[in-house]
Short mmCIF file of C-alpha atoms (C1' of nucleotides) in Angstrom, two decimals:
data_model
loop_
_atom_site.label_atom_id
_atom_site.label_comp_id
_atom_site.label_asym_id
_atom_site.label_seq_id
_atom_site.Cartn_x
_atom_site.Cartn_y
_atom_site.Cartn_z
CA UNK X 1 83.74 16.14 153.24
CA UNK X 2 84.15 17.83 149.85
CA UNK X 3 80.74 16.64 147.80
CA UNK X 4 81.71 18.54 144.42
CA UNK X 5 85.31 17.98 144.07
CA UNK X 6 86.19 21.46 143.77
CA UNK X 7 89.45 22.54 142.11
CA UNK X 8 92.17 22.11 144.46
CA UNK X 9 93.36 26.10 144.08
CA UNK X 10 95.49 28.28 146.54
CA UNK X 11 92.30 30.35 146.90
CA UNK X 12 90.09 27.13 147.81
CA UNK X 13 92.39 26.55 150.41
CA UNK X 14 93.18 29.39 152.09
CA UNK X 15 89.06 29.58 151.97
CA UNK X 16 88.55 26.74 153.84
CA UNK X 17 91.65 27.39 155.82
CA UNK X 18 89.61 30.71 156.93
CA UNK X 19 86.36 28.52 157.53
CA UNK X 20 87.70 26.07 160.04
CA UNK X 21 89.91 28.96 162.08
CA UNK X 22 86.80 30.33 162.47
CA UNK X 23 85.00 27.67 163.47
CA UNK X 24 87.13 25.56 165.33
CA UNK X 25 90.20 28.28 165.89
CA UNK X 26 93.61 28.61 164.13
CA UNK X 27 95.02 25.64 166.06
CA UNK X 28 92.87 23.18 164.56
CA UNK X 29 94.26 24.86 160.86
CA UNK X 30 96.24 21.66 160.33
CA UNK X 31 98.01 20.80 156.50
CA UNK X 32 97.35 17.21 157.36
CA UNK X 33 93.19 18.02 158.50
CA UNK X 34 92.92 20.79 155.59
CA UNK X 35 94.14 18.20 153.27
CA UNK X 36 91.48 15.62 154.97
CA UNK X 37 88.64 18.37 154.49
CA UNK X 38 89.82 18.71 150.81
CA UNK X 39 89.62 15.63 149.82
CA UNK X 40 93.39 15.12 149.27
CA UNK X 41 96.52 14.24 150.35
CA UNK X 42 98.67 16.61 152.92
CA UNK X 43 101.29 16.91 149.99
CA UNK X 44 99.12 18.27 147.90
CA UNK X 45 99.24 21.54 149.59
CA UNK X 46 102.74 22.12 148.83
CA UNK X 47 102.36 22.85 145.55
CA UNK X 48 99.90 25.65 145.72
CA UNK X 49 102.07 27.11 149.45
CA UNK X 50 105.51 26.46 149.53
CA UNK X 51 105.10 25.96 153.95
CA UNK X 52 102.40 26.37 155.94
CA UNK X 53 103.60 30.37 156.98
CA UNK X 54 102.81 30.88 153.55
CA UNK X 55 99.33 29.14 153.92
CA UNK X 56 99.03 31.60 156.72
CA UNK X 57 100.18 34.69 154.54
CA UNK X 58 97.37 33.53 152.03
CA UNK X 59 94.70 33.78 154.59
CA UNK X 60 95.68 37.30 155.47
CA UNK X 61 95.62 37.57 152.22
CA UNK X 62 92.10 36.65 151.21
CA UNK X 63 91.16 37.87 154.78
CA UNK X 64 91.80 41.76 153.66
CA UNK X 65 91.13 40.93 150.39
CA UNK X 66 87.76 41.72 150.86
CA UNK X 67 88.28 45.12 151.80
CA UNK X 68 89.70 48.44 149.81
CA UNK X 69 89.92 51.05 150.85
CA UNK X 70 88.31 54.16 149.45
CA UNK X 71 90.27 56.51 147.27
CA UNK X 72 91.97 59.88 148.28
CA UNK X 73 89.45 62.29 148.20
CA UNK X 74 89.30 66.12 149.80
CA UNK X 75 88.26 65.38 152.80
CA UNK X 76 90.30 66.58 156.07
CA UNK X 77 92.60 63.63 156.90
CA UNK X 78 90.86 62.65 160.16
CA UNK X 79 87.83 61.89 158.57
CA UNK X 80 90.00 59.33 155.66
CA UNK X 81 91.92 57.82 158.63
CA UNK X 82 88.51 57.12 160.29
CA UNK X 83 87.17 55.74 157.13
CA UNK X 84 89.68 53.54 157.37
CA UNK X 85 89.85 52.34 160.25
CA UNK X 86 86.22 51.24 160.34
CA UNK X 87 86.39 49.51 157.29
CA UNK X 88 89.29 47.70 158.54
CA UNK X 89 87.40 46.76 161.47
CA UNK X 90 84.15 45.38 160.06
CA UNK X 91 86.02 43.27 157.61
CA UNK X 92 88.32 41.73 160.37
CA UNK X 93 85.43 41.27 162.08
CA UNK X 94 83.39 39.22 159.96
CA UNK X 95 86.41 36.52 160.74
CA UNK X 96 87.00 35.29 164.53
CA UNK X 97 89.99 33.89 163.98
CA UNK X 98 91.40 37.63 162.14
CA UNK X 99 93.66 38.19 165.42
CA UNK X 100 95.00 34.99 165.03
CA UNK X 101 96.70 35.09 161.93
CA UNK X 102 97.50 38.61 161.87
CA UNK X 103 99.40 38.25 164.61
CA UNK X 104 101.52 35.39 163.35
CA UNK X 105 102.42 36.69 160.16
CA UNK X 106 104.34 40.11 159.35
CA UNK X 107 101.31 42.57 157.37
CA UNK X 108 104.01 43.57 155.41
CA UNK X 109 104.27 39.99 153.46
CA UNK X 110 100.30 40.28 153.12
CA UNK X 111 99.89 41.35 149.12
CA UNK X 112 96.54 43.01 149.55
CA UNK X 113 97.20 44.81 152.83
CA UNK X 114 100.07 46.99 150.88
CA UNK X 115 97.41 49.13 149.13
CA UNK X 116 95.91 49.92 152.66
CA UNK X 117 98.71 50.70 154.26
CA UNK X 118 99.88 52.41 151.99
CA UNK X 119 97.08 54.27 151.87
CA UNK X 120 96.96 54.90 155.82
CA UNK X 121 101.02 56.29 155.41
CA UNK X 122 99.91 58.72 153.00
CA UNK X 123 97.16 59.94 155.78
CA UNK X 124 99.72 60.06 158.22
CA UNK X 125 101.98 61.89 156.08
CA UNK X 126 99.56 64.30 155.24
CA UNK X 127 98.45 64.98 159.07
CA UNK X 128 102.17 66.32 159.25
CA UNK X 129 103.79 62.99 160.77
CA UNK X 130 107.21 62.83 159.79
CA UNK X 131 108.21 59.44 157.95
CA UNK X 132 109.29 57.58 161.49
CA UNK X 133 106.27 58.70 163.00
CA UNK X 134 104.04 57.54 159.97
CA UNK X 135 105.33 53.96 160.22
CA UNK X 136 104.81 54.25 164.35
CA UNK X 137 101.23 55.40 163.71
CA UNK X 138 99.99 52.87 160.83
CA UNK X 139 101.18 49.97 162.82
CA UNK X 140 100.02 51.38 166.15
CA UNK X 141 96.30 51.53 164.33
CA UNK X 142 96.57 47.92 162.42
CA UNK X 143 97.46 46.85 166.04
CA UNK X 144 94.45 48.11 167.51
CA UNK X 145 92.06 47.80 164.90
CA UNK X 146 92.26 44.04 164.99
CA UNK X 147 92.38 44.44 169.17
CA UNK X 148 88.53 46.11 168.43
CA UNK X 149 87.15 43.66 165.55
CA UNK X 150 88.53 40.84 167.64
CA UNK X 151 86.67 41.97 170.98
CA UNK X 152 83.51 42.26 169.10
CA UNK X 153 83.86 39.17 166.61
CA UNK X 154 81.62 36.45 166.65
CA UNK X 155 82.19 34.00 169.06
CA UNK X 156 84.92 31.39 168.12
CA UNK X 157 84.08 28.17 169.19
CA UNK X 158 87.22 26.34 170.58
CA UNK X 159 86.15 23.30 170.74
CA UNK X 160 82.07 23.19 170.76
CA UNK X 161 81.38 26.25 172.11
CA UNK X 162 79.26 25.79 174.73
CA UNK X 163 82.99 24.89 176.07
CA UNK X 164 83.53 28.21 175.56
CA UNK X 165 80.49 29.42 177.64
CA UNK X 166 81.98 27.13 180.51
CA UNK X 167 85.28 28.97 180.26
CA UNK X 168 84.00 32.34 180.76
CA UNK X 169 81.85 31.42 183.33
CA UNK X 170 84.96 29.96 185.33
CA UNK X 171 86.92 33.05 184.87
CA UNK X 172 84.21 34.82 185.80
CA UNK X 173 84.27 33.07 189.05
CA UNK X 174 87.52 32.89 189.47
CA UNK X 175 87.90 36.62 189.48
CA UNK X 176 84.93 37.02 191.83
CA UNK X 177 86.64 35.00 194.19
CA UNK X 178 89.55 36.77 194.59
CA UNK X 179 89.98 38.93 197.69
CA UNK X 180 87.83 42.12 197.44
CA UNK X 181 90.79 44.38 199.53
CA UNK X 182 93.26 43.49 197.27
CA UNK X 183 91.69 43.51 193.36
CA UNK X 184 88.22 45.65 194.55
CA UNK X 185 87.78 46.77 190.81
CA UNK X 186 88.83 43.26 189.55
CA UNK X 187 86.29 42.09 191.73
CA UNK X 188 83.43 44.55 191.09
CA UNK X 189 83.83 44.37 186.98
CA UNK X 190 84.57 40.88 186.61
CA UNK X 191 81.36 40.59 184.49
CA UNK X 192 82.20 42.61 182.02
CA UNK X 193 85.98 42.03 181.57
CA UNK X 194 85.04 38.53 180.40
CA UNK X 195 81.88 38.41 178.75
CA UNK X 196 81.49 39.40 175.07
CA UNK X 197 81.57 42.79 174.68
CA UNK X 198 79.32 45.53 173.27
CA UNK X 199 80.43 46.29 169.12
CA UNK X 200 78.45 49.72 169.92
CA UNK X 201 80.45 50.67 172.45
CA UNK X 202 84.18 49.34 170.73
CA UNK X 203 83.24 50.96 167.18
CA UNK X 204 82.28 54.59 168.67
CA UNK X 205 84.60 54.76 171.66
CA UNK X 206 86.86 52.38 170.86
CA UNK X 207 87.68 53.83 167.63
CA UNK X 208 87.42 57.58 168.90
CA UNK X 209 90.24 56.61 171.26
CA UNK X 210 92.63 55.24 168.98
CA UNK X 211 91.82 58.63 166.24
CA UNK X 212 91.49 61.28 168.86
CA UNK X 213 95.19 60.20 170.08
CA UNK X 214 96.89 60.92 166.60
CA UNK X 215 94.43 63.67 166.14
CA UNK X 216 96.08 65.11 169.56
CA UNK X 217 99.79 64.46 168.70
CA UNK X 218 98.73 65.50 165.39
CA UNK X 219 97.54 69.05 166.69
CA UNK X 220 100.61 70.03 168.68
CA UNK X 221 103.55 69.97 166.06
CA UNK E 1 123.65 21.34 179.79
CA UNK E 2 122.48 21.60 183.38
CA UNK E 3 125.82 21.44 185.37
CA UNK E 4 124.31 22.11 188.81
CA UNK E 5 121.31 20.18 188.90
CA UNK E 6 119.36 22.50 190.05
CA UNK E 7 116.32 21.74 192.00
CA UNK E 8 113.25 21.45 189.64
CA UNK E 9 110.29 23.77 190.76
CA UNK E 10 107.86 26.02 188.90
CA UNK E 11 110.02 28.53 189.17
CA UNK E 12 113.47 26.85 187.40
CA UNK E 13 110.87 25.97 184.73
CA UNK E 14 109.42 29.24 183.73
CA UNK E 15 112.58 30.70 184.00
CA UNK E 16 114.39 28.04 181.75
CA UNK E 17 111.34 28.64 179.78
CA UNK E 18 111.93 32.16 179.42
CA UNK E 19 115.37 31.68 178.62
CA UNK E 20 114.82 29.14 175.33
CA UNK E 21 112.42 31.90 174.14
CA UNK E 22 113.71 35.07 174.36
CA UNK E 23 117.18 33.42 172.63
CA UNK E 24 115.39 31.05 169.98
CA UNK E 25 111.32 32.49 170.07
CA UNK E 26 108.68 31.13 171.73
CA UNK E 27 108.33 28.35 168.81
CA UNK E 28 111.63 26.33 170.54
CA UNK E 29 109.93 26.35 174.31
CA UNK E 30 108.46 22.81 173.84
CA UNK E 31 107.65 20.40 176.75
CA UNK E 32 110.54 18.07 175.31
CA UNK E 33 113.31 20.80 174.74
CA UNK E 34 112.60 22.40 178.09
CA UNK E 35 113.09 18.93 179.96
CA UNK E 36 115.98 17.85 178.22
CA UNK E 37 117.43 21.56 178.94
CA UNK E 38 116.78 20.52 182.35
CA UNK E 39 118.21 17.32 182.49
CA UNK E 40 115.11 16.20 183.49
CA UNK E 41 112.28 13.59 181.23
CA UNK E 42 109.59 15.46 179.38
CA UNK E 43 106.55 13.94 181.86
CA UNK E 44 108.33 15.75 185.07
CA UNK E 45 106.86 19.25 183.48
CA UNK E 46 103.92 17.45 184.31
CA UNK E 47 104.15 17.23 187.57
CA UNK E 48 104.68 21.37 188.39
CA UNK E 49 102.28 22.35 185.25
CA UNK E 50 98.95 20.47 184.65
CA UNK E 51 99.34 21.06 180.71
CA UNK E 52 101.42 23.38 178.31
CA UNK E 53 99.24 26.69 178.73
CA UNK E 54 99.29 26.83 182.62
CA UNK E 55 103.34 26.74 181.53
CA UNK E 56 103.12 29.64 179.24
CA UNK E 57 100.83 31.26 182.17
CA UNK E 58 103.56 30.59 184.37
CA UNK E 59 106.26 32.65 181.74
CA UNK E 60 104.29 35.49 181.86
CA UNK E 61 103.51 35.19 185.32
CA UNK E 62 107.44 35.17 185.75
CA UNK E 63 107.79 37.66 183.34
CA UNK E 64 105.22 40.64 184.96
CA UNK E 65 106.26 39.40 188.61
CA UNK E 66 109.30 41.43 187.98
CA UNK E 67 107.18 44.85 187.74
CA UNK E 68 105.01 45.88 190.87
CA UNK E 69 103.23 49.36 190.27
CA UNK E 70 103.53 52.27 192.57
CA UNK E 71 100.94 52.58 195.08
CA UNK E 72 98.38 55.34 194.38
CA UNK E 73 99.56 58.67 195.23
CA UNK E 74 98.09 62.44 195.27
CA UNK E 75 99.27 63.19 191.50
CA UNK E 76 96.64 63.56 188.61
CA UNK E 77 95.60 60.36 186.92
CA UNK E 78 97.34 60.99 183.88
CA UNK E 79 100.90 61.10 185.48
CA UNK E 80 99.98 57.66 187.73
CA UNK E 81 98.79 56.00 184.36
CA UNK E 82 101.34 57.17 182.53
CA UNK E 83 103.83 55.95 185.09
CA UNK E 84 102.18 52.16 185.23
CA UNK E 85 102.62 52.57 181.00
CA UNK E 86 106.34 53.41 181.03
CA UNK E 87 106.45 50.74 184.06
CA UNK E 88 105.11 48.03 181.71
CA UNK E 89 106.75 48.78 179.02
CA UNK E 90 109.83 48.63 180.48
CA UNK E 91 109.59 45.64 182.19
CA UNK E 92 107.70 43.79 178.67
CA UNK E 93 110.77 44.87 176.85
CA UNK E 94 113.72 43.05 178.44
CA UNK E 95 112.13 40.12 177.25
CA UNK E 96 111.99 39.62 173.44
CA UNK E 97 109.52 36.90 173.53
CA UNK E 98 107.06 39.03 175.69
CA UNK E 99 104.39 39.53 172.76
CA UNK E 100 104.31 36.28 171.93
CA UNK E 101 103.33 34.80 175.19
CA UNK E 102 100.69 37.29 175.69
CA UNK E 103 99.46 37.09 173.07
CA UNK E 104 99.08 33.67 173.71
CA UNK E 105 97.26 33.43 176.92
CA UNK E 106 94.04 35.51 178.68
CA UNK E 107 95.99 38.36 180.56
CA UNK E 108 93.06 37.29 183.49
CA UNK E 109 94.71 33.84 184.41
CA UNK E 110 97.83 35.95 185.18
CA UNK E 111 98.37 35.78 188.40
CA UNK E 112 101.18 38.70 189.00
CA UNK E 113 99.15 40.66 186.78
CA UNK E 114 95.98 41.31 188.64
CA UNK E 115 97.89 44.13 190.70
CA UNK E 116 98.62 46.00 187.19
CA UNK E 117 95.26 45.41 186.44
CA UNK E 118 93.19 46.38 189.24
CA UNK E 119 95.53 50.03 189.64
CA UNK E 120 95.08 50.50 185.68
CA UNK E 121 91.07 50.35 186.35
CA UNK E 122 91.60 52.44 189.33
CA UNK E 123 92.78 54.75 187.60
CA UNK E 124 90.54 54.67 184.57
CA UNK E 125 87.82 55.34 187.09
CA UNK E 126 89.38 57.80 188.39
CA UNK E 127 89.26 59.60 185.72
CA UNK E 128 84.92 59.42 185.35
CA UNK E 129 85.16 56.26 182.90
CA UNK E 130 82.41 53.85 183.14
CA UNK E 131 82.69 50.50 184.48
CA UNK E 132 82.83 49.33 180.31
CA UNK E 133 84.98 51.76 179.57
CA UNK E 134 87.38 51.18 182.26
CA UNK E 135 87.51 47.60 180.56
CA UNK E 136 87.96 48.58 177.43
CA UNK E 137 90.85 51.38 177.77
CA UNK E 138 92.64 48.91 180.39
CA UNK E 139 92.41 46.27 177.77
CA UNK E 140 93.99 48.64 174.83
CA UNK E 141 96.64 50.04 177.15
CA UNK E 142 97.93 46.08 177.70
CA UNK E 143 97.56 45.64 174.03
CA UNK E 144 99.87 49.13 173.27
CA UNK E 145 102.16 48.58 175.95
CA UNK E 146 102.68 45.19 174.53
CA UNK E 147 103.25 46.31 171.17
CA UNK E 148 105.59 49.62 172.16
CA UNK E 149 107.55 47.16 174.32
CA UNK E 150 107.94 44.46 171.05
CA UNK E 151 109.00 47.05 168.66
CA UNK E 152 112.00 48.26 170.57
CA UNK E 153 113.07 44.96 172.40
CA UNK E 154 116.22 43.42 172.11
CA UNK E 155 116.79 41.65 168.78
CA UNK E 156 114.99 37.76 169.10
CA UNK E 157 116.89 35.65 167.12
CA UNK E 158 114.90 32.96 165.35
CA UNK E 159 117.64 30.80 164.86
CA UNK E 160 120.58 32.67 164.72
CA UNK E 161 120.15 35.89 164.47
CA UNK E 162 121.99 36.14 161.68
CA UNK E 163 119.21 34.98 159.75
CA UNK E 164 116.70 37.28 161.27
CA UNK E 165 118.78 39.95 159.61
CA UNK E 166 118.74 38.15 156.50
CA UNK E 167 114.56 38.48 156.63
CA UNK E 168 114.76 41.92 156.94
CA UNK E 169 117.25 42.86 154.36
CA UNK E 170 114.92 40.50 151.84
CA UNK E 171 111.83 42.50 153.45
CA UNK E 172 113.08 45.76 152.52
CA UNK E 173 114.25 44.83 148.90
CA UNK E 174 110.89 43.09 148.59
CA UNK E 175 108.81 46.60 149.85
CA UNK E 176 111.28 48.65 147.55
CA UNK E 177 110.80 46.57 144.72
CA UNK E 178 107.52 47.00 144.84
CA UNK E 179 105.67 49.41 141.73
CA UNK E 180 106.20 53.37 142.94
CA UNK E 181 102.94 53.55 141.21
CA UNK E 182 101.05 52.14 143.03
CA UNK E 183 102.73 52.16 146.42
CA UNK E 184 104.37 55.02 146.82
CA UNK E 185 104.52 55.82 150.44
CA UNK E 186 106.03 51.97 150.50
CA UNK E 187 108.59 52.23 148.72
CA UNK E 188 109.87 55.52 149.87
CA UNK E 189 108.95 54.32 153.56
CA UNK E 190 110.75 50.68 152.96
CA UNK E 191 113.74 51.25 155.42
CA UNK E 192 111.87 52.77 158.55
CA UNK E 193 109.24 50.37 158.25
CA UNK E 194 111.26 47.31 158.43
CA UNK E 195 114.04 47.80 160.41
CA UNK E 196 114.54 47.95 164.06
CA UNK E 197 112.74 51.22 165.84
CA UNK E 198 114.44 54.07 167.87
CA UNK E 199 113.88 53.14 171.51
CA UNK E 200 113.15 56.56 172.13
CA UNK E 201 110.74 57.36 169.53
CA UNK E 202 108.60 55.12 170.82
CA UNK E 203 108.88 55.55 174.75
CA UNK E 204 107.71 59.04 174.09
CA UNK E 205 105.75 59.28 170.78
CA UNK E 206 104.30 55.80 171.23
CA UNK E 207 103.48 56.67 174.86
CA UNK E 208 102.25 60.11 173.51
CA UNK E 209 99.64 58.42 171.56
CA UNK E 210 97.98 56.07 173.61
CA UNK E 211 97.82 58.28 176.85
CA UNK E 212 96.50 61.38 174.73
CA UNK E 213 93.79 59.49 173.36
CA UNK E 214 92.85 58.58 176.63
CA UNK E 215 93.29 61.89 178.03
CA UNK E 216 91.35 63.44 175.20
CA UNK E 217 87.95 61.02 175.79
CA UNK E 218 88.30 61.57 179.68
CA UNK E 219 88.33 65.35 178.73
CA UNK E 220 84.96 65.46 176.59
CA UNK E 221 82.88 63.56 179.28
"C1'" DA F 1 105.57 14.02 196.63
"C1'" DC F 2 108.04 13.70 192.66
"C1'" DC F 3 109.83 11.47 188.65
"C1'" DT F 4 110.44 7.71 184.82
"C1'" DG F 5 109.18 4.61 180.59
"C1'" DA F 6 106.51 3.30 177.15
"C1'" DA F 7 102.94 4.31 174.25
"C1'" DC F 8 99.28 7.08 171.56
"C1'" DA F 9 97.71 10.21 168.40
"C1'" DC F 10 99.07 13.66 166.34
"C1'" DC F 11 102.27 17.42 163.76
"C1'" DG F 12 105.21 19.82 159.41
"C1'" DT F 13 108.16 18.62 155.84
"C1'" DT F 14 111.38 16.10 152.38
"C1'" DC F 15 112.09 13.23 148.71
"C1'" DA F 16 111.29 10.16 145.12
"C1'" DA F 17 107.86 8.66 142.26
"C1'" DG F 18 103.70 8.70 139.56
"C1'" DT F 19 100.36 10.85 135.76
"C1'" DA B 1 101.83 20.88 136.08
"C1'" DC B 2 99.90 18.68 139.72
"C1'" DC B 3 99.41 15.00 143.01
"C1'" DT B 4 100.60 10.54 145.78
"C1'" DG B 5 103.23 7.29 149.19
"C1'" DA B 6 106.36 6.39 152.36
"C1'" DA B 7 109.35 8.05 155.61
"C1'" DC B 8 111.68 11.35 159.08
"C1'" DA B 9 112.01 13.99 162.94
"C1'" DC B 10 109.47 15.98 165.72
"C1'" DC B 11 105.15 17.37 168.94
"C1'" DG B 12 101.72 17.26 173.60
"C1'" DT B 13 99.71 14.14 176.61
"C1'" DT B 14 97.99 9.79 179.20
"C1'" DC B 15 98.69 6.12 182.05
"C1'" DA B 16 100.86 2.87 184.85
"C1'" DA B 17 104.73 2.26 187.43
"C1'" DG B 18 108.63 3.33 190.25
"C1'" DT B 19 110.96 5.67 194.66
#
DNA sequence: ACCTGAACACCGTTCAAGT
DNA sequence: ACCTGAACACCGTTCAAGT
């Protein structure tokens, strides 16, 4: 698999960690098959992560990596937090499986997500949020930023992904076939519940729904 | 461990199933741990669930079966979605191991969830959203009401609970540890960000947010 | 219809040993 | 410092067989 013989680093694997979750989905992330594609035995990969939740942590890691966020500037808050959040978004998207391994790990153990969230409290704090609220908020939009670049991502191929076509097209069915007097909407919008869904739509509304809530809670204290 | 013997159906398993993971996470609810639990042989399962996802299906089919939403009424949209919220949440949150098995499975294939669903898009409509809109919001509002309802639950105990705690205390020494510097908002933040979240906070601040956003997009249309 | 037994092809991880 | 080999205690799942 490996041609060059590449240095066996944390960084090269979490790398091609990140390349087959995306490909193939977290699930097939396996010490034993990471080892395989590396050229080297499973053991090996205990030296550079101590378990594999740390192997995880180190994907986040080079996963957010890729994006910092802009420095304070004078700009009203809103238009920071937006900033933000839209940057967060495109680089989450650029990896299918994103959702995946955020959502197993704690983005508090993630070493280059501090300087972002960080960065997001101080927003918060300066909208007027009191320190409770901050932490609320900054979660709330980590939460839902990955819920948007994950909707839009590019497809991740369980297993071949024309698999994945057949799936959708099932639950497609399956929802069309339910009975119309019980689940009428369900039954009128099952084509675009399950089919891929518009990044246009997700990066203006979607993120206009998440900002325009703290803006609101924001504007009555 | 089962003194009764009692009779194995879907049902018993789910619940069983339910049982291992809000007490040990989802992690412990294997085929092998839930039969022997059961008194029963691993390849029984089988027999009442075709493969391990239809069984996690099944736990959250179990686990939303338990929460039925009003039927429509005269009141404004806002109050009727903001009553199926509060609804949801409360019913997510006396499980701890809620998140993790939606977050596992396609809320679609859930068959006591439809009902939530197809009011929730009522609603939505209600309100003059589009038919991709409707998606989208009802698709964020599971995603909140998920995470509002994980933040407050009642405490999951990896293994003993006593460890869990242990995490935590290392997670906030770890965040407080960290350079002021750089991460101010962090380190001041450390406690509040880390440790368990007032219920209350986050029935009405959390619900705040994610029904004002809405309320604020249905407003500018 | 409902369950068992044995087997297969996997996992993550430990521990001692090599270089 | 960095990697290997062998072993342990698990997984989910299939398939044939029992009642």
């Amino acid at each position: 698999m490996s041609t060059v013989a590449k240095k066996l680093t944390a960084r090269a694997i979490a790398e091609r960690a990140l390349e087959i979750g995306d490909a193939e989905g977290l699930d097939a992330v396996t010490i034993r098959r990471l080892a395989s594609d590396l050229g080297v035995t499973p053991m090996a990969l205990y030296w550079h992560y101590k378990n594999k939740e740390q192997l995880i942590i180190g994907m986040a890691d080079h996963l957010v990596g890729g994006f910092a966020p802009k420095p304070a500037d004078e700009r009203p808050w809103q238009e920071q937090l937006r900033d933000l959040t839209e940057g967060l978004i495109r680089t989450l998207r650029a990896h299918p499986c994103a959702k995946d391994v955020i959502e197993q790990i704690d983005a508090v153990t993630v070493p280059s997500f501090l300087a972002v969230w960080d960065h997001a409290l101080r927003l918060t704090r300066a909208a007027g949020f009191s320190v409770e609220e901050s932490c609320l908020i900054t979660q709330y939009l980590l939460h839902s930023a990955t819920a948007i670049a994950d909707a839009t991502a590019a497809q991740q191929a369980s297993p071949s992904g024309e698999a994945e076509a057949q799936r959708v097209r099932r639950k497609r069915l399956d929802l069309q076939s339910l009975p119309v007097e019980s689940y009428p909407h369900l039954v009128e919008m099952a084509g675009p519940l399950v089919e891929r869904k518009d990044p246009h739509l997700y990066d203006t509304f979607g993120v206009d729904l998440v900002l325009s809530g703290i803006a609101a809670l924001a504007a009555r204290r």
